[in-house]
PDB file of C-alpha atoms and ligand atoms in Angstrom:
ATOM      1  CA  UNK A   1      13.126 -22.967  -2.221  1.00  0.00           C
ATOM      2  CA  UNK A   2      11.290 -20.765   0.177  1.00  0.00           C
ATOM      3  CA  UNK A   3       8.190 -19.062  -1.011  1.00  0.00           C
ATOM      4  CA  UNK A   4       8.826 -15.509   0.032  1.00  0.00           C
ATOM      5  CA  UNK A   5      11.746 -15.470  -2.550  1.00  0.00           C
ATOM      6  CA  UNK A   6       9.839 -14.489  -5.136  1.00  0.00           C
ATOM      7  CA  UNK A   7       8.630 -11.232  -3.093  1.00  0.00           C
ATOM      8  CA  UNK A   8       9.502  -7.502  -3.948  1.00  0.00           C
ATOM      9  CA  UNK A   9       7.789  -5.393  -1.340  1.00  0.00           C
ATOM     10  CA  UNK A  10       5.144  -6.525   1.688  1.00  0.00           C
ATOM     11  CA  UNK A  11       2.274  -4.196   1.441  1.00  0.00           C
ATOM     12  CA  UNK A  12       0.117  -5.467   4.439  1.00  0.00           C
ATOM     13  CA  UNK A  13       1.974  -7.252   6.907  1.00  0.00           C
ATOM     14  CA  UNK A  14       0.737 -10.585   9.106  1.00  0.00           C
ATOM     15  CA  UNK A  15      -0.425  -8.062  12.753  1.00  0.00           C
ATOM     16  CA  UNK A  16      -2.197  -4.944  10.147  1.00  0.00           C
ATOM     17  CA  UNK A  17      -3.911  -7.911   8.475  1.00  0.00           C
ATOM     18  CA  UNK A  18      -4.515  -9.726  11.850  1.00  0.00           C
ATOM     19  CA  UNK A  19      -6.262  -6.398  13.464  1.00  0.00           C
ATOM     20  CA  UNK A  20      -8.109  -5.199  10.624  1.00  0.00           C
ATOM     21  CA  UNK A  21      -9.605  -8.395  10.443  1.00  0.00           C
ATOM     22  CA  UNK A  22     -10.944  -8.605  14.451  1.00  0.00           C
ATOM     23  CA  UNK A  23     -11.910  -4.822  13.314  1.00  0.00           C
ATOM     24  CA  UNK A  24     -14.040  -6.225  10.535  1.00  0.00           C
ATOM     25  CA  UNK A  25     -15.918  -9.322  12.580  1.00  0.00           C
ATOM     26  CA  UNK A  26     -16.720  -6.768  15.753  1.00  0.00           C
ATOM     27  CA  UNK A  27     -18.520  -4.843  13.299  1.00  0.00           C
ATOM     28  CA  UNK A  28     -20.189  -8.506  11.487  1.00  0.00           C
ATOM     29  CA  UNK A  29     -20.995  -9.451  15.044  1.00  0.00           C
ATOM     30  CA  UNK A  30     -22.646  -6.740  15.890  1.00  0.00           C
ATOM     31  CA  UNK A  31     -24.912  -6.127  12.272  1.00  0.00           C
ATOM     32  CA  UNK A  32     -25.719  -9.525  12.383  1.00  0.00           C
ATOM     33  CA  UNK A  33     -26.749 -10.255  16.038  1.00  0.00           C
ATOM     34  CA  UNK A  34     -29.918 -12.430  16.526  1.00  0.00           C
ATOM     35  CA  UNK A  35     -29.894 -13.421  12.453  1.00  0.00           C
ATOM     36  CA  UNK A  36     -29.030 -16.279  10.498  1.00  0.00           C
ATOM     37  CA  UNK A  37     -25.922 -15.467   9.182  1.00  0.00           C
ATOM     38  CA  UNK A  38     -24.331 -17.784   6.440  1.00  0.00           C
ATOM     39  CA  UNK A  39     -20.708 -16.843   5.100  1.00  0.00           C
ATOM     40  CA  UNK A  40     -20.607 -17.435   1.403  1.00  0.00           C
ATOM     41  CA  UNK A  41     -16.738 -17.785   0.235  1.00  0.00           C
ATOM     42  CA  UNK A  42     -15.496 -17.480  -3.291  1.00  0.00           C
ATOM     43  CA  UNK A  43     -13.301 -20.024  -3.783  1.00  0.00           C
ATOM     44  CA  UNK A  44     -10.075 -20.140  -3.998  1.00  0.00           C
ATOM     45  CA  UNK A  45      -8.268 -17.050  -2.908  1.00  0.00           C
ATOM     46  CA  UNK A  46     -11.861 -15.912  -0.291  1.00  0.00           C
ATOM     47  CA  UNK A  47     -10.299 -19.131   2.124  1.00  0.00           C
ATOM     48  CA  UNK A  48      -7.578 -17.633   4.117  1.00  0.00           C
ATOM     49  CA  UNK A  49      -9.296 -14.791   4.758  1.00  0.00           C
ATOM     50  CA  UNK A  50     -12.854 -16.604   5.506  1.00  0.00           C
ATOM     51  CA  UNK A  51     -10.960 -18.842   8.040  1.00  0.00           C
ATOM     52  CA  UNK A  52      -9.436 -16.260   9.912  1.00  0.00           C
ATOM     53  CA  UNK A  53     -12.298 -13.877   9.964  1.00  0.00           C
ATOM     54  CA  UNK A  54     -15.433 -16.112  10.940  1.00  0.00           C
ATOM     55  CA  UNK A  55     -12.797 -17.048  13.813  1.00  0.00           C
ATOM     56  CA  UNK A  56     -13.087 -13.553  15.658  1.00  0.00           C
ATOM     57  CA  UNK A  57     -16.982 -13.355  14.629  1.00  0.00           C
ATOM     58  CA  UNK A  58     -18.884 -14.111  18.343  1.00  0.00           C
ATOM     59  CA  UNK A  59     -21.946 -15.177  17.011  1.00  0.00           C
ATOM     60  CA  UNK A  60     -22.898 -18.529  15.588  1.00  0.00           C
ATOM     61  CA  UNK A  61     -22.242 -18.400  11.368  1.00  0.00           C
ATOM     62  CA  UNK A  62     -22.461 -21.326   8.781  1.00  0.00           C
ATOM     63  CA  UNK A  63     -19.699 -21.639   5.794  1.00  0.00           C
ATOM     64  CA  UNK A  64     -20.918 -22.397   2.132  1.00  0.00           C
ATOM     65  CA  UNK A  65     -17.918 -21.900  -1.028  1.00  0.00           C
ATOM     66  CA  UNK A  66     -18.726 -21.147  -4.579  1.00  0.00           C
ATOM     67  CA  UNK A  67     -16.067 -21.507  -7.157  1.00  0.00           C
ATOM     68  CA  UNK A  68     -15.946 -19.547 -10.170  1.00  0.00           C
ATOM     69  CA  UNK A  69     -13.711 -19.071 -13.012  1.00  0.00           C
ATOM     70  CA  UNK A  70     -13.121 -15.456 -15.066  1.00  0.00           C
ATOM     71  CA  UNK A  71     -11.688 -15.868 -17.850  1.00  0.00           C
ATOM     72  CA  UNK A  72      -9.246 -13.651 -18.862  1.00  0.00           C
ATOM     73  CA  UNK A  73      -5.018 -13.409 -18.512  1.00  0.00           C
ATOM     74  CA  UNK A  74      -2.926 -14.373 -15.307  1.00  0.00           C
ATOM     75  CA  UNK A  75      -3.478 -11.020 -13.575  1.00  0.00           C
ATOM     76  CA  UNK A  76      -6.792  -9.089 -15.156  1.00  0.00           C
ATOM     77  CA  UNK A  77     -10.159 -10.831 -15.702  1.00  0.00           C
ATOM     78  CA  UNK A  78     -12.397 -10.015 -18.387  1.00  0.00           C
ATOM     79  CA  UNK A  79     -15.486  -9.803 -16.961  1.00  0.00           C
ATOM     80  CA  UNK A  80     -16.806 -13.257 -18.426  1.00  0.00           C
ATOM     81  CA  UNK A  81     -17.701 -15.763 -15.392  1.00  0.00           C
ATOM     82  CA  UNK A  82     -18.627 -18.984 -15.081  1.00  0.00           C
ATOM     83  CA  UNK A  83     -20.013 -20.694 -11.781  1.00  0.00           C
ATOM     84  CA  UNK A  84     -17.697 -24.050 -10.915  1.00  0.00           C
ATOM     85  CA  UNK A  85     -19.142 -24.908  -8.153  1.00  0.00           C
ATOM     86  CA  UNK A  86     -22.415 -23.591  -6.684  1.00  0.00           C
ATOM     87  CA  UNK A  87     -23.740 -23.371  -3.216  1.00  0.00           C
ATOM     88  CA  UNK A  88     -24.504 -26.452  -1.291  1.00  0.00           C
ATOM     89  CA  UNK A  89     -27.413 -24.831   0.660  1.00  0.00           C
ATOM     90  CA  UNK A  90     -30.403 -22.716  -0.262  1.00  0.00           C
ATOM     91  CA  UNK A  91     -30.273 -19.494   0.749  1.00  0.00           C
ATOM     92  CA  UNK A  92     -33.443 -17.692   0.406  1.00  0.00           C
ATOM     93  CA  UNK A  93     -34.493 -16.496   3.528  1.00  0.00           C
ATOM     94  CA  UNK A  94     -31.263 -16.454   5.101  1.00  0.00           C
ATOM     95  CA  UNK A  95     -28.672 -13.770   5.501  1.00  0.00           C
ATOM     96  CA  UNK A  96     -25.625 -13.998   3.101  1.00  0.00           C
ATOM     97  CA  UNK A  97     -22.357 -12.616   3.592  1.00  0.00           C
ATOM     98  CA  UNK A  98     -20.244 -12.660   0.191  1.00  0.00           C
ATOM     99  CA  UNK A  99     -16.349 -12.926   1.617  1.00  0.00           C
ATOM    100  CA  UNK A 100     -14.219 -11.880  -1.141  1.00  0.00           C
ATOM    101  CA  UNK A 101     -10.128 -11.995  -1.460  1.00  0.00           C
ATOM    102  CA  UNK A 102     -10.380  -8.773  -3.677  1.00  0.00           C
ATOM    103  CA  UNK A 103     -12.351  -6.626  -5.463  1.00  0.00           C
ATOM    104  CA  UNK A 104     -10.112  -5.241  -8.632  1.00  0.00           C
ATOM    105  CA  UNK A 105     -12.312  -4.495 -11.473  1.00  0.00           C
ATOM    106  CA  UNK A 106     -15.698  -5.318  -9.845  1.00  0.00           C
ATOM    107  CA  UNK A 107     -16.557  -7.725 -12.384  1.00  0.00           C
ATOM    108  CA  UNK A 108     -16.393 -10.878 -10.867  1.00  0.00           C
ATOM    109  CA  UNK A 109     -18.860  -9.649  -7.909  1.00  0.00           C
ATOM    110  CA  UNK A 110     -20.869  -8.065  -9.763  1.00  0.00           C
ATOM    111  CA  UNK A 111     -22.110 -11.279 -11.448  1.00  0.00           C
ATOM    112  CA  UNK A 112     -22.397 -13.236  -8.146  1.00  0.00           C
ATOM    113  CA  UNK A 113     -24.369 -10.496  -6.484  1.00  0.00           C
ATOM    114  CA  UNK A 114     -26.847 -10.845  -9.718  1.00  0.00           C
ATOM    115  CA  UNK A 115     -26.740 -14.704  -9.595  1.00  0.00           C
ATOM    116  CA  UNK A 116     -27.163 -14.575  -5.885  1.00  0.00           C
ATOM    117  CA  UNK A 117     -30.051 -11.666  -5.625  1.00  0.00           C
ATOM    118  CA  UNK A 118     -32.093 -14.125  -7.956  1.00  0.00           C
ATOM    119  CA  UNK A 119     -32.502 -16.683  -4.846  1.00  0.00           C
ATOM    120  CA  UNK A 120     -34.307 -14.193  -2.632  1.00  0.00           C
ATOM    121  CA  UNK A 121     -31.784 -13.839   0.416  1.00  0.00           C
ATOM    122  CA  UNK A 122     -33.111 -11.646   3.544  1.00  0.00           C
ATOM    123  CA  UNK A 123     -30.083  -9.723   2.966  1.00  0.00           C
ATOM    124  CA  UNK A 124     -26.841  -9.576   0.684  1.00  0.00           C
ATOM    125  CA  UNK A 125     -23.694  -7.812   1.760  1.00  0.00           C
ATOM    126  CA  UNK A 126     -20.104  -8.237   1.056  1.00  0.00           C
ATOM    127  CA  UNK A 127     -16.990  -8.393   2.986  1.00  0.00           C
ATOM    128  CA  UNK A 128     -13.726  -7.892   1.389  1.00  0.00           C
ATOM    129  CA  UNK A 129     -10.389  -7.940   2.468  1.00  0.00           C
ATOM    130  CA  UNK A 130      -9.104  -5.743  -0.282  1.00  0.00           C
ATOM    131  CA  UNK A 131     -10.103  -3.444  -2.766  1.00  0.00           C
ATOM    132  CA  UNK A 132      -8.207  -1.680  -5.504  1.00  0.00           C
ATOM    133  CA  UNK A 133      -8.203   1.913  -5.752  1.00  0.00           C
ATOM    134  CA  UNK A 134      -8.706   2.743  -9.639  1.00  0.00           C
ATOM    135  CA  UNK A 135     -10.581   1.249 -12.290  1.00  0.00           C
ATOM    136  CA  UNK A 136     -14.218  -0.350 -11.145  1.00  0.00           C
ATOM    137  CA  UNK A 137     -16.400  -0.681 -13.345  1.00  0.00           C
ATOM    138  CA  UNK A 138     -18.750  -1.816 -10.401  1.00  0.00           C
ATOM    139  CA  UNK A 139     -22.305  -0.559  -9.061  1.00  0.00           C
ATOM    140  CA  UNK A 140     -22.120  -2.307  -5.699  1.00  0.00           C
ATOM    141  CA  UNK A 141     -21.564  -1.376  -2.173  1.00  0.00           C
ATOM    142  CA  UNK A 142     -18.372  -2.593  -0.292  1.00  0.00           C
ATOM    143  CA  UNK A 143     -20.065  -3.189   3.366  1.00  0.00           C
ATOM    144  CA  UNK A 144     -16.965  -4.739   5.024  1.00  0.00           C
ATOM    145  CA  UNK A 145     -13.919  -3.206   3.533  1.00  0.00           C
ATOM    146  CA  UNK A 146     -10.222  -4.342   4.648  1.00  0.00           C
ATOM    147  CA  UNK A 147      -8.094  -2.422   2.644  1.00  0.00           C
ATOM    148  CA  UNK A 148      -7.636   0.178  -0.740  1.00  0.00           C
ATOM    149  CA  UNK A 149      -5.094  -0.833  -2.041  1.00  0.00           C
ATOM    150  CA  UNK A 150      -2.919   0.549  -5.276  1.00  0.00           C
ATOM    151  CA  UNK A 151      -3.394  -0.715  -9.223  1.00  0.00           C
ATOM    152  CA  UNK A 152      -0.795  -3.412  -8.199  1.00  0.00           C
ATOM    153  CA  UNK A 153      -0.906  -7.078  -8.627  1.00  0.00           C
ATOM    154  CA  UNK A 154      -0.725  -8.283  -5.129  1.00  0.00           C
ATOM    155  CA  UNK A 155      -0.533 -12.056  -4.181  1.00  0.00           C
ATOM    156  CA  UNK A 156      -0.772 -13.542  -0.853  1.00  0.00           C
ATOM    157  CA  UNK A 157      -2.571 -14.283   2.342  1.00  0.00           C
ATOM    158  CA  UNK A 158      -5.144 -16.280  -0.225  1.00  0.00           C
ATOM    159  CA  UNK A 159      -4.090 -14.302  -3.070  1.00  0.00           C
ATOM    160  CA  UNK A 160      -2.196 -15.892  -6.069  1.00  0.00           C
ATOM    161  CA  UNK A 161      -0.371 -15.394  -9.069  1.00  0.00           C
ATOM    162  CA  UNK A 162      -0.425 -18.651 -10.946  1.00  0.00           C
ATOM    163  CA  UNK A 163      -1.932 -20.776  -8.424  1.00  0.00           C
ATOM    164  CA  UNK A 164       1.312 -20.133  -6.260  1.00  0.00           C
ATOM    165  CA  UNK A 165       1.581 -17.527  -3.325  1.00  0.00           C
ATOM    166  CA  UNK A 166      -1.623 -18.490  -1.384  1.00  0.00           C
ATOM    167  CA  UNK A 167      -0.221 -19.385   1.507  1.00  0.00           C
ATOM    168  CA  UNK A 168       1.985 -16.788   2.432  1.00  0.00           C
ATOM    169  CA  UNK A 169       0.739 -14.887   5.587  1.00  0.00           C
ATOM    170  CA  UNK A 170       0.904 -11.430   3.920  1.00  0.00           C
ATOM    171  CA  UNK A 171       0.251  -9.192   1.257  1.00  0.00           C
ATOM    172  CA  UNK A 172       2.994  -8.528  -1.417  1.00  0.00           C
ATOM    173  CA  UNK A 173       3.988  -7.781  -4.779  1.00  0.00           C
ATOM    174  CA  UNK A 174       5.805  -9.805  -6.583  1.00  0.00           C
ATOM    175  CA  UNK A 175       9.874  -9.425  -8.333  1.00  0.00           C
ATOM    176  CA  UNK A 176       9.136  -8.244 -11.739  1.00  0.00           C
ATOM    177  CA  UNK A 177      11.667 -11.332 -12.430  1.00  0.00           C
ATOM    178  CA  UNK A 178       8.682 -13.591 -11.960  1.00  0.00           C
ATOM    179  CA  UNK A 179       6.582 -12.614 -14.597  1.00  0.00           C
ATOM    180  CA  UNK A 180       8.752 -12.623 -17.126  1.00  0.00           C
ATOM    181  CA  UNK A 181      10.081 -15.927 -16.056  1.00  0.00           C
ATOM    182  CA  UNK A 182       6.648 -16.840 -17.711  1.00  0.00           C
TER     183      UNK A 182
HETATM  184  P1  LIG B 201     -12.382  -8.634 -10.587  1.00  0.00           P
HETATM  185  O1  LIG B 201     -13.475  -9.404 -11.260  1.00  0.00           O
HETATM  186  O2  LIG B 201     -11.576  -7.848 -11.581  1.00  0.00           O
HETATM  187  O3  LIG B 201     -12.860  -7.769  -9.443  1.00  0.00           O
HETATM  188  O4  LIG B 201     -11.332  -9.663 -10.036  1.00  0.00           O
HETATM  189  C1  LIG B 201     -11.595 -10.439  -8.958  1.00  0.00           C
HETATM  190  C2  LIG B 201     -10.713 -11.672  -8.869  1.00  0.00           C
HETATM  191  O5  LIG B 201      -9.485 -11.551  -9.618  1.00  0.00           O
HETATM  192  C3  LIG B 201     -10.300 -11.868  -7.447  1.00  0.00           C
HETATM  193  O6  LIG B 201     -11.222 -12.669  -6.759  1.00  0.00           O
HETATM  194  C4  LIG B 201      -8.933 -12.499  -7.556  1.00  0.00           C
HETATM  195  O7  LIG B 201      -9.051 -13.914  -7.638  1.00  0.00           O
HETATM  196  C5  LIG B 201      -8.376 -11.979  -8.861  1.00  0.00           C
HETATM  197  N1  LIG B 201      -7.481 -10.832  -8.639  1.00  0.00           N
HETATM  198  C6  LIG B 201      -7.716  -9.530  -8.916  1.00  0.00           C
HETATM  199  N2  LIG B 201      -6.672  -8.757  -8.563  1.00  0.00           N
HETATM  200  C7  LIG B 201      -5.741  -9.593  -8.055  1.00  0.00           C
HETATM  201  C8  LIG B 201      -4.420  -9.388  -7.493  1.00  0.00           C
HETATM  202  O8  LIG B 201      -3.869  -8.279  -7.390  1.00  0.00           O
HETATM  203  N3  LIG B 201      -3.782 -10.523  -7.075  1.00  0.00           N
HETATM  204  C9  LIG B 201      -4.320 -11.761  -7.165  1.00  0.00           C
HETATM  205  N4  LIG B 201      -5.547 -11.988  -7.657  1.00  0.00           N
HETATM  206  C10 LIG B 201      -6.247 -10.921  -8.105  1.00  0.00           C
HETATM  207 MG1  LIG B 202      -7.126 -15.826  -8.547  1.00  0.00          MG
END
């Protein structure tokens, strides 16, 4: 069985994802010369992404993961979040870069960037690799954007659809087959 099977269409392929993310850490290296910067992943689909990116960042970065469940069905989240896993470090004071897989409805940041702001960082900014076009219900600012992307369930590159898909190296939808397999 071969993991790309299950795949429809490729949306963003391995090179687009490859430049937009040395496009993305110029621009990191640059904002963030001469500061602490710590890269705060959101475990687990933020990995791929957060490995490749703070690769092609020039200046010196730490890594921290949170983990954090939304409840809700296999492809929409409701909005209700619970932290899994927090941060090892303390990051008041320091300068925190949120790396997210996706930002569909909003909800999910939303609630980290409100858990987060309590702690007092120097600054708060996210980084995501993709964002969907329609339907946020968000009040943030997108600092480092990869892509907009349509209302379409997308797995890859990090991104999964029932824990399965992660590690393919780009973006795709899925057979409609698969779903209802479920
Ligand atoms: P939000 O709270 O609706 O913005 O959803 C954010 C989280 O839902 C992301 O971090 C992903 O884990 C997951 N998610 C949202 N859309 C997709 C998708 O198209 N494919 C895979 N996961 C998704
Ligand atoms: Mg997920």
């Amino acid at each position: 069985m071969n993991v790309a099977q299950d795949i429809e269409k490729v949306l963003i392929d391995k090179d687009t994802i490859q430049r937009k993310v040395e496009e993305l850490a110029a621009k990191i290296s640059e904002d963030y010369q001469e500061k602490d910067l710590l890269l705060v992943g959101v475990l687990r689909g933020a990995v791929v992404f957060l490995a490749d990116l703070a690769r092609e960042i020039a200046i010196p970065v730490a890594f921290d993961f949170m983990a954090v469940s939304s409840y809700g069905t296999a492809t929409k989240t409701s909005g209700v979040v619970r932290i899994l896993k927090d941060l090892d470090e303390d990051i008041q004071g320091r300068h925190v870069l949120l790396v997210e897989d996706i930002v569909d409805s909003g909800l999910t940041l939303n609630y980290l960037l409100k858990n987060l702001k309590s702690r007092k960082p120097a600054s708060l900014e996210i980084c995501a690799l993709l964002k969907k076009e329609i339907r946020q219900k968000m009040s943030f600012n997108v600092k480092y954007e990869g892509f907009s992307i349509p209302d379409e369930f997308v797995v890859g590159y990090g991104l999964d659809y029932g824990e399965k898909y992660r590690n393919l190296p780009y973006i795709g939808t899925l057979k409609p087959q698969v779903y209802q397999a479920d």
